[in-house]
Amino acid sequence: MEDSKTGKLLSLGTRLKYPITISKLLKKPGDEVKKQESILQYKFTWTETVGDPFGETWEKEQTTIADWDSSVDGTLQQWKVREGMVVEKDMVFVDIKESCPHSIQFAGLCGMCGKDMTEMSWASKEADTDRATINMIHDQNNLTVSKAQAARSEEELQRRLLKQKKLSLVVDLDQTIIHACIEPTVGEWQRDPTSPNYEAVKDVKSFQLNDDGPRGLASGCWYYIKMRPGLKEFLDHVSELYELHVYTMGTRAYALNIAKIVDPQKKLFGDRIISRDENGNVTAKSLARLFPVDTKMVVIIDDRADVWPNNRSNLIKVVPYDFFLGIGDINSSFLPKREEIPKISAADKKRIAQKVEAKEIGLASKAETADGEEKDTTPADVSIESKVSALEELVSMGGGNDQALRQEQAAEQEKFLEKQLTERPLLHMQEQLDKEDGDEAEDTEENRNGETTHEPHRHNLLRDDDEELKHLEQHLTQLHKAFYEDYEGALVSAQGGRLAQLKPGHNKKILIKENGPDLKIVPDIAQVMPRLKAKTLAGTTIVMSGLVPLGVDVLRSEIALQAISFGANIQTKVSRKVTHVVASTSRTRTAKVRQAAKYPHIKIVNQEWLLRSMSKWKMEDEEPYLVQIHDQDRIKDTDIPSIPSSIHDSDEESEDNSLHGMSSDDEDGDVLNSQDEELDDEGVMPDELEGGVSPIENLQGFDWGDVDDELNDFLGSGSDDDSDAGSVASDSSRGSKASNMSSSRKRKHEDTTDDDDSDTGSAVLRKRNKASNRSTGLKTVKTPNSAGSESSLPTPGVTGDENDEEVEGEWDEDDLEADLMAEFEREEQEAAASVSPPTAPAENTGDEG
Amino acid sequence: MFFLYNLERQVTLHPSYFGRNMHELVTGKLLQDVEGTCTGRYFIITIMDTFDISEGRILPGSGLAEFTVGYRAVVWRPFKGETVDAIVTSVNAVGFFADAGPLPLFVSAHLIPLDIKFDPNATPPQFTNNEDSVIEVGTHVRVKLIGTRAEVGGMYAIASIKEDYLGCLQGS
């Protein structure tokens, strides 16, 4: 109530007819003043136009006496005007100490004096409700406070936390610490100990939402909640260092139920739970809702960075917990779709995990069991893709605050949930998995007749092997330590500063008495955390390849933003300065990878390296993540002396190196020119192409089939095409390993001959070049080998089954095959580049970024 | 304060209900529609009886029958200055919320005696003077209303415990 010494200063307002003369002061200092009560009389003169019945008009001077009514309640402190004074313009004229600042309001009532704040009268200057607009209470929507009040309670909070050596931690629920779904299959698995997933789901908790949950089919359904492994320990430890808040996009009833499961004694979260019912915005979360004044001591953990548009620097992004495969976040159906980092295929993941493991333990066996298992998680992945796209349909609505929209979105979520109930994606996935297991078992029996046939073993769909929370706990501990080190450092130096100013004797007293200064010196998490994070990848210069979908600016993509926040320097092109190239596992032979392969110091790793490094806040050893490079990519440039790769570090040498010694061909001139322009040194965005016209403009509508046919004729290798397609098909249909091997062996054989052909008969090559140049001047020819799996149009993100083939293929044994593959890949790459939209940036950012 | 109040209401009945026990149906519908609602000035707590059910009048167009029912109800109108008992529903640093029957009310920290302080470290968080008064979720409190406001379908109140004999009821 006693906000300040001086009360509220009232001014006369601009609407009076100045100049005015103060004629009488109706109140004395110290008098009680009521709202709408007259406190001042003034007079002013004005001219009135009057007329008589005969149509004559003249002006007459009038003097009017008027009252000035108080707009506030309180005690009059001091007059700033005297009787008889002439006031020329709007000015402050009285100081009234308000009886109530109305700084806490509940549903339109002042929480301090009980007056109705929504009342307006002629005397009010502004709506009283505007005096308390900040909503900072977790579980209430209609309690608002004024800014001063908010600052005061926040200061109290900070002092308390500093005293306890704690920080605030805002915790997201879905996919961060738990994973929820309403798939009834989970319940069935839980009751059935023979189910392969029984182990994984047996500790899944469930509850029903009856009151304000979704309506319709999904009403009263069971929610299945899987806690992230190690959650209890994590929360127990972290709660010693942090005060925990829940901030979820679920409904309040949902949030409370989860809290009951996660924290039955209410020891961790207490009542500090905020849900979308109180959030006020269905698409974004904001720290300002809880900490309106100061977020210096707040850390967020969330699996989505995009819902925190204003608080990124306080955020620790957590790897989403995806236990119930393909379900996603049941409460995010109205959020914009998550910007996915291309998923690493489960098989690759496994391989890497094994490598890491092998490295740590020091023994590299186990590979045998892995082979079989590698296959089994992939179908789930496939169905995830399709599931996500189904989700996509329901998504992507911008959100405002308006009620109708909210209802609409709730309805959509309902639809989404109903879909889950009726379609039962998990059940289907498991069925599929079982089927494949069956197939595989048969295959193994057929192929390895001599070997012991193991028990037909049903593979489980759900895995319980997440360890993100361990890292997270480390980060939070580390962060807490860093923060309080900073704080203590600042405290000491502040003390020192005061010591210099004051006599030593007073020092201690002052510090205790006025706690004031130590809030100013409190370090800001938004600075401490980025500093810590930036150490992770400091000094690395990273180029990403195949990770960002076409048409997205690499530097603004989610993964790049993250990497930058971890201290990496992101480049769009490969150059000497680059230290790492992060390539998608599915596309390990992009132009960038091959460029990078020429620099021995550049480590070419897959995205898992980046993700793990960012998850662990520690640069991972690159070894297990290295992408296998075609020998050809490495060797070629050292073989060919004419390539200036080691002399200057621009990128022009990249494209023509592998041209089998034809790099100096005149025909390639224009290609190189345009390339040079695109790859100019510093530019994030390459310049426009010459004359603004793409050299491939006339390519649109070009019949590639003809070229293919022509080439087939030239190379005489139609059979090759067949076998290749065959192997791809068998791969994608998840055929047995045997068939895969046989086909690749076959191909190897053919490739050998093929390659001989191209090496010896360079005439053929020349012809081929001619064929391509004839139409385009570019070497954008789709060759029979590439025709099988990938179209000439670049597909963003992970697509191919070719991936598996590449990773598992036998290129190590066969340089010649590699040679040929490289050639084709490159051409394909170029084709992709040149067919992609004529604007140059797209080429750079999209396909290869 | 509670009042016994004579009220009147139009009740409509669907033609499929026309028959011998029409009056019971009308009464039932009235109970369903009216009991527990807030008119904006008072809450209708319960209906004692209906004393006058008019003859039904068929509404042109729809075929529904409209009855004018006079009934006697117990209503509760909260007044400024009234003392009520309430149950605490939520506690936070700014104050606490409580429900006095159908009426949600808020007691801000300014209207709580100075010796009763917010303790955020307690589980659950509470207002306490570290003696007999502990105000946490579920506590019964006696409060004095110092302001009320009505909206469509609901009322809100601000209350105080900063006076003698107000506050926590469990201690006394």
Short mmCIF file of C-alpha atoms in Angstrom, two decimals, chain A residues 287-598:
data_model
loop_
_atom_site.label_atom_id
_atom_site.label_comp_id
_atom_site.label_asym_id
_atom_site.label_seq_id
_atom_site.Cartn_x
_atom_site.Cartn_y
_atom_site.Cartn_z
CA LEU A 287 8.70 -17.41 -19.24
CA ALA A 288 7.10 -14.04 -18.80
CA ARG A 289 3.94 -15.84 -17.74
CA LEU A 290 5.70 -17.06 -14.60
CA PHE A 291 8.60 -14.65 -14.26
CA PRO A 292 7.29 -11.41 -15.69
CA VAL A 293 10.13 -9.20 -14.61
CA ASP A 294 13.33 -11.12 -14.50
CA THR A 295 14.34 -14.45 -15.93
CA LYS A 296 17.92 -14.31 -14.78
CA MET A 297 17.66 -17.35 -12.60
CA VAL A 298 15.44 -19.53 -14.72
CA VAL A 299 16.39 -22.58 -16.75
CA ILE A 300 14.00 -24.39 -19.07
CA ILE A 301 14.11 -27.97 -20.20
CA ASP A 302 11.89 -28.77 -23.12
CA ASP A 303 11.97 -31.05 -26.11
CA ARG A 304 10.87 -28.29 -28.44
CA ALA A 305 12.75 -25.10 -28.87
CA ASP A 306 10.23 -23.48 -31.16
CA VAL A 307 7.57 -23.04 -28.50
CA TRP A 308 9.90 -20.77 -26.55
CA PRO A 309 10.36 -17.98 -29.05
CA ASN A 310 11.53 -15.42 -26.51
CA ASN A 311 13.49 -17.50 -24.09
CA ARG A 312 15.85 -19.50 -26.20
CA SER A 313 18.90 -18.58 -24.21
CA ASN A 314 17.39 -20.03 -21.05
CA LEU A 315 16.47 -23.25 -22.74
CA ILE A 316 18.17 -26.59 -22.62
CA LYS A 317 16.76 -28.52 -25.49
CA VAL A 318 16.20 -32.12 -24.60
CA VAL A 319 16.20 -34.96 -27.06
CA PRO A 320 12.53 -35.88 -27.33
CA TYR A 321 11.60 -39.03 -25.50
CA ASP A 322 9.85 -41.26 -27.96
CA PHE A 323 8.91 -44.42 -26.18
CA PHE A 324 5.60 -45.27 -27.78
CA LEU A 325 6.87 -45.24 -31.30
CA GLY A 326 5.04 -43.05 -33.71
CA ILE A 327 2.71 -41.52 -31.18
CA GLY A 328 4.50 -38.24 -30.79
CA ASP A 329 3.25 -35.68 -28.36
CA ILE A 330 -0.45 -36.13 -27.66
CA ASN A 331 -0.77 -32.58 -26.51
CA SER A 332 0.93 -30.86 -29.36
CA SER A 333 -1.56 -31.46 -32.09
CA PHE A 334 -2.03 -27.76 -32.49
CA LEU A 335 1.58 -26.80 -32.33
CA PRO A 336 3.38 -26.25 -35.56
CA LYS A 337 5.08 -29.37 -36.71
CA ARG A 338 8.39 -30.05 -35.16
CA GLU A 339 11.27 -29.21 -37.37
CA GLU A 340 12.82 -32.59 -37.56
CA ILE A 341 16.43 -33.30 -37.69
CA PRO A 342 16.66 -36.13 -40.13
CA LYS A 343 16.25 -39.32 -38.24
CA ILE A 344 19.13 -41.60 -38.15
CA SER A 345 17.99 -45.04 -39.04
CA ALA A 346 17.82 -47.47 -36.22
CA ALA A 347 20.29 -49.76 -37.86
CA ASP A 348 22.88 -47.06 -38.08
CA LYS A 349 22.19 -46.02 -34.58
CA LYS A 350 22.82 -49.48 -33.42
CA ARG A 351 26.00 -49.71 -35.34
CA ILE A 352 27.25 -46.50 -33.82
CA ALA A 353 26.21 -47.49 -30.38
CA GLN A 354 28.13 -50.64 -30.80
CA LYS A 355 31.15 -48.88 -32.02
CA VAL A 356 31.08 -46.56 -29.11
CA GLU A 357 30.63 -49.44 -26.78
CA ALA A 358 33.37 -51.42 -28.37
CA LYS A 359 35.63 -48.49 -28.12
CA GLU A 360 34.88 -47.95 -24.50
CA ILE A 361 35.25 -51.50 -23.43
CA GLY A 362 38.00 -52.22 -25.83
CA LEU A 363 36.66 -55.33 -27.45
CA ALA A 364 35.08 -55.38 -30.79
CA SER A 365 33.03 -58.50 -30.93
CA LYS A 366 29.29 -58.81 -30.74
CA ALA A 367 28.90 -57.95 -34.35
CA GLU A 368 27.23 -61.21 -35.07
CA THR A 369 24.16 -60.73 -32.99
CA ALA A 370 23.82 -57.25 -34.23
CA ASP A 371 23.36 -58.32 -37.78
CA GLY A 372 20.04 -59.90 -37.19
CA GLU A 373 18.79 -57.24 -34.90
CA GLU A 374 19.75 -54.46 -37.17
CA LYS A 375 16.87 -55.31 -39.35
CA ASP A 376 14.16 -55.35 -36.87
CA THR A 377 13.63 -51.78 -35.82
CA THR A 378 13.52 -50.33 -39.24
CA PRO A 379 9.91 -51.07 -40.09
CA ALA A 380 8.89 -49.08 -37.08
CA ASP A 381 10.81 -46.21 -38.47
CA VAL A 382 9.04 -46.49 -41.73
CA SER A 383 5.68 -46.38 -40.09
CA ILE A 384 6.77 -43.46 -38.02
CA GLU A 385 7.28 -41.48 -41.14
CA SER A 386 3.79 -42.22 -42.31
CA LYS A 387 2.35 -41.57 -38.89
CA VAL A 388 4.02 -38.24 -38.63
CA SER A 389 2.56 -37.19 -41.89
CA ALA A 390 -0.85 -38.17 -40.66
CA LEU A 391 -0.25 -36.00 -37.70
CA GLU A 392 0.80 -33.26 -39.97
CA GLU A 393 -2.62 -33.10 -41.48
CA LEU A 394 -4.11 -32.18 -38.17
CA VAL A 395 -1.52 -29.64 -37.38
CA SER A 396 -0.25 -26.26 -38.32
CA MET A 397 -2.72 -23.75 -37.20
CA GLY A 398 -1.44 -20.50 -35.94
CA GLY A 399 -2.76 -19.75 -32.51
CA GLY A 400 -4.24 -16.66 -31.04
CA ASN A 401 -5.92 -16.11 -27.80
CA ASP A 402 -9.42 -16.32 -28.97
CA GLN A 403 -11.85 -18.76 -27.56
CA ALA A 404 -13.29 -20.09 -30.77
CA LEU A 405 -9.88 -21.00 -32.04
CA ARG A 406 -9.07 -22.73 -28.84
CA GLN A 407 -12.17 -24.79 -29.06
CA GLU A 408 -11.41 -25.68 -32.60
CA GLN A 409 -7.99 -26.80 -31.63
CA ALA A 410 -9.33 -28.81 -28.75
CA ALA A 411 -11.63 -30.48 -31.22
CA GLU A 412 -8.68 -31.25 -33.38
CA GLN A 413 -6.78 -32.78 -30.60
CA GLU A 414 -9.80 -34.87 -29.92
CA LYS A 415 -9.82 -36.07 -33.47
CA PHE A 416 -6.18 -36.88 -33.19
CA LEU A 417 -6.75 -38.87 -30.06
CA GLU A 418 -9.69 -40.70 -31.52
CA LYS A 419 -7.57 -41.67 -34.42
CA GLN A 420 -5.08 -43.17 -32.09
CA LEU A 421 -7.83 -45.12 -30.38
CA THR A 422 -9.30 -46.51 -33.53
CA GLU A 423 -6.21 -47.10 -35.57
CA ARG A 424 -4.00 -48.49 -32.88
CA PRO A 425 -0.70 -47.83 -34.57
CA LEU A 426 1.36 -49.65 -31.99
CA LEU A 427 -0.54 -52.86 -32.43
CA HIS A 428 -0.04 -52.74 -36.16
CA MET A 429 3.62 -52.08 -35.79
CA GLN A 430 4.09 -55.01 -33.52
CA GLU A 431 2.11 -57.25 -35.82
CA GLN A 432 4.26 -56.20 -38.68
CA LEU A 433 7.32 -56.80 -36.63
CA ASP A 434 6.14 -60.26 -35.71
CA LYS A 435 5.48 -61.04 -39.30
CA GLU A 436 8.93 -60.00 -40.30
CA ASP A 437 10.41 -62.00 -37.53
CA GLY A 438 8.60 -64.93 -38.94
CA ASP A 439 9.90 -64.27 -42.41
CA GLU A 440 13.36 -63.77 -41.20
CA ALA A 441 13.32 -66.94 -39.22
CA GLU A 442 12.35 -68.87 -42.30
CA ASP A 443 15.04 -67.21 -44.28
CA THR A 444 17.69 -67.96 -41.80
CA GLU A 445 16.70 -71.56 -41.74
CA GLU A 446 16.85 -71.82 -45.46
CA ASN A 447 20.15 -70.13 -45.82
CA ARG A 448 22.17 -71.35 -42.92
CA ASN A 449 21.12 -74.89 -42.90
CA GLY A 450 24.08 -76.16 -40.98
CA GLU A 451 23.85 -73.69 -38.22
CA THR A 452 21.82 -74.09 -35.13
CA THR A 453 18.39 -72.65 -35.51
CA HIS A 454 17.56 -70.49 -32.55
CA GLU A 455 14.19 -70.27 -30.94
CA PRO A 456 11.75 -68.18 -32.88
CA HIS A 457 12.01 -65.04 -30.85
CA ARG A 458 9.50 -62.23 -31.06
CA HIS A 459 11.17 -58.92 -31.19
CA ASN A 460 9.80 -56.21 -29.06
CA LEU A 461 8.69 -52.95 -30.52
CA LEU A 462 9.19 -50.76 -27.51
CA ARG A 463 12.59 -50.22 -26.07
CA ASP A 464 13.45 -48.73 -22.79
CA ASP A 465 16.98 -47.54 -23.36
CA ASP A 466 16.92 -43.80 -23.11
CA GLU A 467 19.66 -42.14 -21.13
CA GLU A 468 19.13 -38.49 -21.88
CA LEU A 469 18.25 -37.67 -18.30
CA LYS A 470 21.70 -38.65 -17.10
CA HIS A 471 23.30 -36.09 -19.33
CA LEU A 472 20.67 -33.59 -18.47
CA GLU A 473 21.34 -33.99 -14.81
CA GLN A 474 25.01 -33.38 -15.41
CA HIS A 475 24.29 -30.26 -17.41
CA LEU A 476 22.00 -28.88 -14.78
CA THR A 477 24.49 -29.55 -12.04
CA GLN A 478 27.23 -27.99 -14.07
CA LEU A 479 25.09 -24.99 -14.84
CA HIS A 480 24.13 -24.53 -11.25
CA LYS A 481 27.74 -24.64 -10.23
CA ALA A 482 28.80 -22.16 -12.86
CA PHE A 483 26.02 -19.81 -11.90
CA TYR A 484 26.88 -19.77 -8.24
CA GLU A 485 30.57 -19.48 -8.93
CA ASP A 486 29.81 -16.41 -10.94
CA TYR A 487 27.55 -15.11 -8.26
CA GLU A 488 30.05 -15.58 -5.51
CA GLY A 489 32.74 -14.03 -7.62
CA ALA A 490 30.54 -11.03 -8.21
CA LEU A 491 29.67 -10.88 -4.55
CA VAL A 492 33.30 -10.77 -3.52
CA SER A 493 34.16 -8.12 -6.04
CA ALA A 494 31.14 -6.08 -5.03
CA GLN A 495 32.26 -6.30 -1.47
CA GLY A 496 35.73 -5.29 -2.54
CA GLY A 497 34.32 -2.32 -4.34
CA ARG A 498 32.46 -1.22 -1.32
CA LEU A 499 35.51 -1.81 0.79
CA ALA A 500 37.36 0.67 -1.26
CA GLN A 501 34.63 3.18 -0.76
CA LEU A 502 33.85 2.73 2.85
CA LYS A 503 35.69 2.17 6.03
CA PRO A 504 36.23 -1.53 6.58
CA GLY A 505 34.19 -1.57 9.74
CA HIS A 506 30.94 -0.66 8.08
CA ASN A 507 31.18 -3.09 5.32
CA LYS A 508 29.57 -6.11 6.78
CA LYS A 509 26.73 -4.24 8.28
CA ILE A 510 25.73 -2.64 5.06
CA LEU A 511 25.71 -5.84 3.15
CA ILE A 512 23.39 -7.48 5.55
CA LYS A 513 21.20 -4.52 6.10
CA GLU A 514 20.40 -3.48 2.61
CA ASN A 515 20.18 -6.60 0.62
CA GLY A 516 19.72 -4.42 -2.39
CA PRO A 517 22.91 -4.53 -4.36
CA ASP A 518 23.31 -8.24 -4.50
CA LEU A 519 20.38 -8.69 -6.84
CA LYS A 520 21.99 -6.50 -9.43
CA ILE A 521 25.11 -8.56 -9.44
CA VAL A 522 23.27 -11.81 -9.87
CA PRO A 523 24.53 -13.34 -13.07
CA ASP A 524 22.10 -14.07 -15.85
CA ILE A 525 21.45 -17.66 -16.84
CA ALA A 526 20.90 -16.44 -20.34
CA GLN A 527 24.57 -15.57 -20.35
CA VAL A 528 26.00 -18.27 -18.15
CA MET A 529 24.43 -21.12 -20.05
CA PRO A 530 25.38 -20.06 -23.57
CA ARG A 531 28.90 -19.60 -22.31
CA LEU A 532 28.97 -23.13 -20.98
CA LYS A 533 27.34 -24.56 -24.03
CA ALA A 534 29.62 -22.72 -26.37
CA LYS A 535 32.57 -24.61 -25.03
CA THR A 536 31.17 -27.82 -26.43
CA LEU A 537 31.90 -27.29 -30.05
CA ALA A 538 34.13 -24.28 -29.75
CA GLY A 539 36.70 -24.12 -32.44
CA THR A 540 34.86 -26.37 -34.81
CA THR A 541 33.73 -25.21 -38.18
CA ILE A 542 30.94 -27.34 -39.42
CA VAL A 543 29.42 -27.85 -42.80
CA MET A 544 26.20 -29.79 -42.94
CA SER A 545 25.29 -31.98 -45.79
CA GLY A 546 21.92 -33.53 -46.46
CA LEU A 547 20.48 -32.53 -43.10
CA VAL A 548 18.40 -29.52 -43.95
CA PRO A 549 15.53 -29.94 -46.32
CA LEU A 550 15.58 -28.17 -49.62
CA GLY A 551 14.44 -24.59 -49.53
CA VAL A 552 15.27 -23.99 -45.89
CA ASP A 553 17.99 -21.56 -45.06
CA VAL A 554 20.69 -23.64 -43.46
CA LEU A 555 21.69 -20.98 -41.02
CA ARG A 556 18.16 -20.61 -39.79
CA SER A 557 17.38 -24.26 -39.50
CA GLU A 558 16.80 -25.74 -36.10
CA ILE A 559 19.85 -27.93 -36.10
CA ALA A 560 22.14 -25.13 -37.20
CA LEU A 561 20.78 -22.78 -34.57
CA GLN A 562 21.44 -25.39 -32.01
CA ALA A 563 24.92 -26.11 -33.23
CA ILE A 564 25.68 -22.41 -33.21
CA SER A 565 24.48 -22.15 -29.65
CA PHE A 566 26.98 -24.83 -28.84
CA GLY A 567 29.77 -22.76 -30.23
CA ALA A 568 30.14 -24.26 -33.65
CA ASN A 569 30.80 -22.12 -36.63
CA ILE A 570 28.42 -23.15 -39.37
CA GLN A 571 29.54 -22.76 -42.93
CA THR A 572 27.62 -23.54 -46.03
CA LYS A 573 30.60 -24.59 -48.08
CA VAL A 574 33.54 -26.82 -47.62
CA SER A 575 36.81 -25.02 -47.36
CA ARG A 576 40.16 -25.36 -45.70
CA LYS A 577 38.92 -23.83 -42.50
CA VAL A 578 36.25 -26.42 -42.02
CA THR A 579 36.94 -28.99 -39.35
CA HIS A 580 33.91 -31.22 -39.57
CA VAL A 581 31.44 -32.17 -42.20
CA VAL A 582 28.24 -33.55 -40.78
CA ALA A 583 26.57 -35.73 -43.32
CA SER A 584 23.28 -37.48 -43.23
CA THR A 585 23.69 -41.20 -42.86
CA SER A 586 21.42 -41.76 -45.75
CA ARG A 587 23.42 -39.68 -48.15
CA THR A 588 27.06 -40.16 -47.52
CA ARG A 589 28.30 -39.23 -50.91
CA THR A 590 27.08 -35.74 -51.49
CA ALA A 591 29.25 -33.23 -53.24
CA LYS A 592 30.21 -31.68 -49.95
CA VAL A 593 31.34 -34.94 -48.50
CA ARG A 594 33.46 -35.59 -51.49
CA GLN A 595 34.90 -32.13 -51.40
CA ALA A 596 35.67 -32.57 -47.77
CA ALA A 597 37.28 -35.91 -48.36
CA LYS A 598 40.03 -34.15 -50.15
#
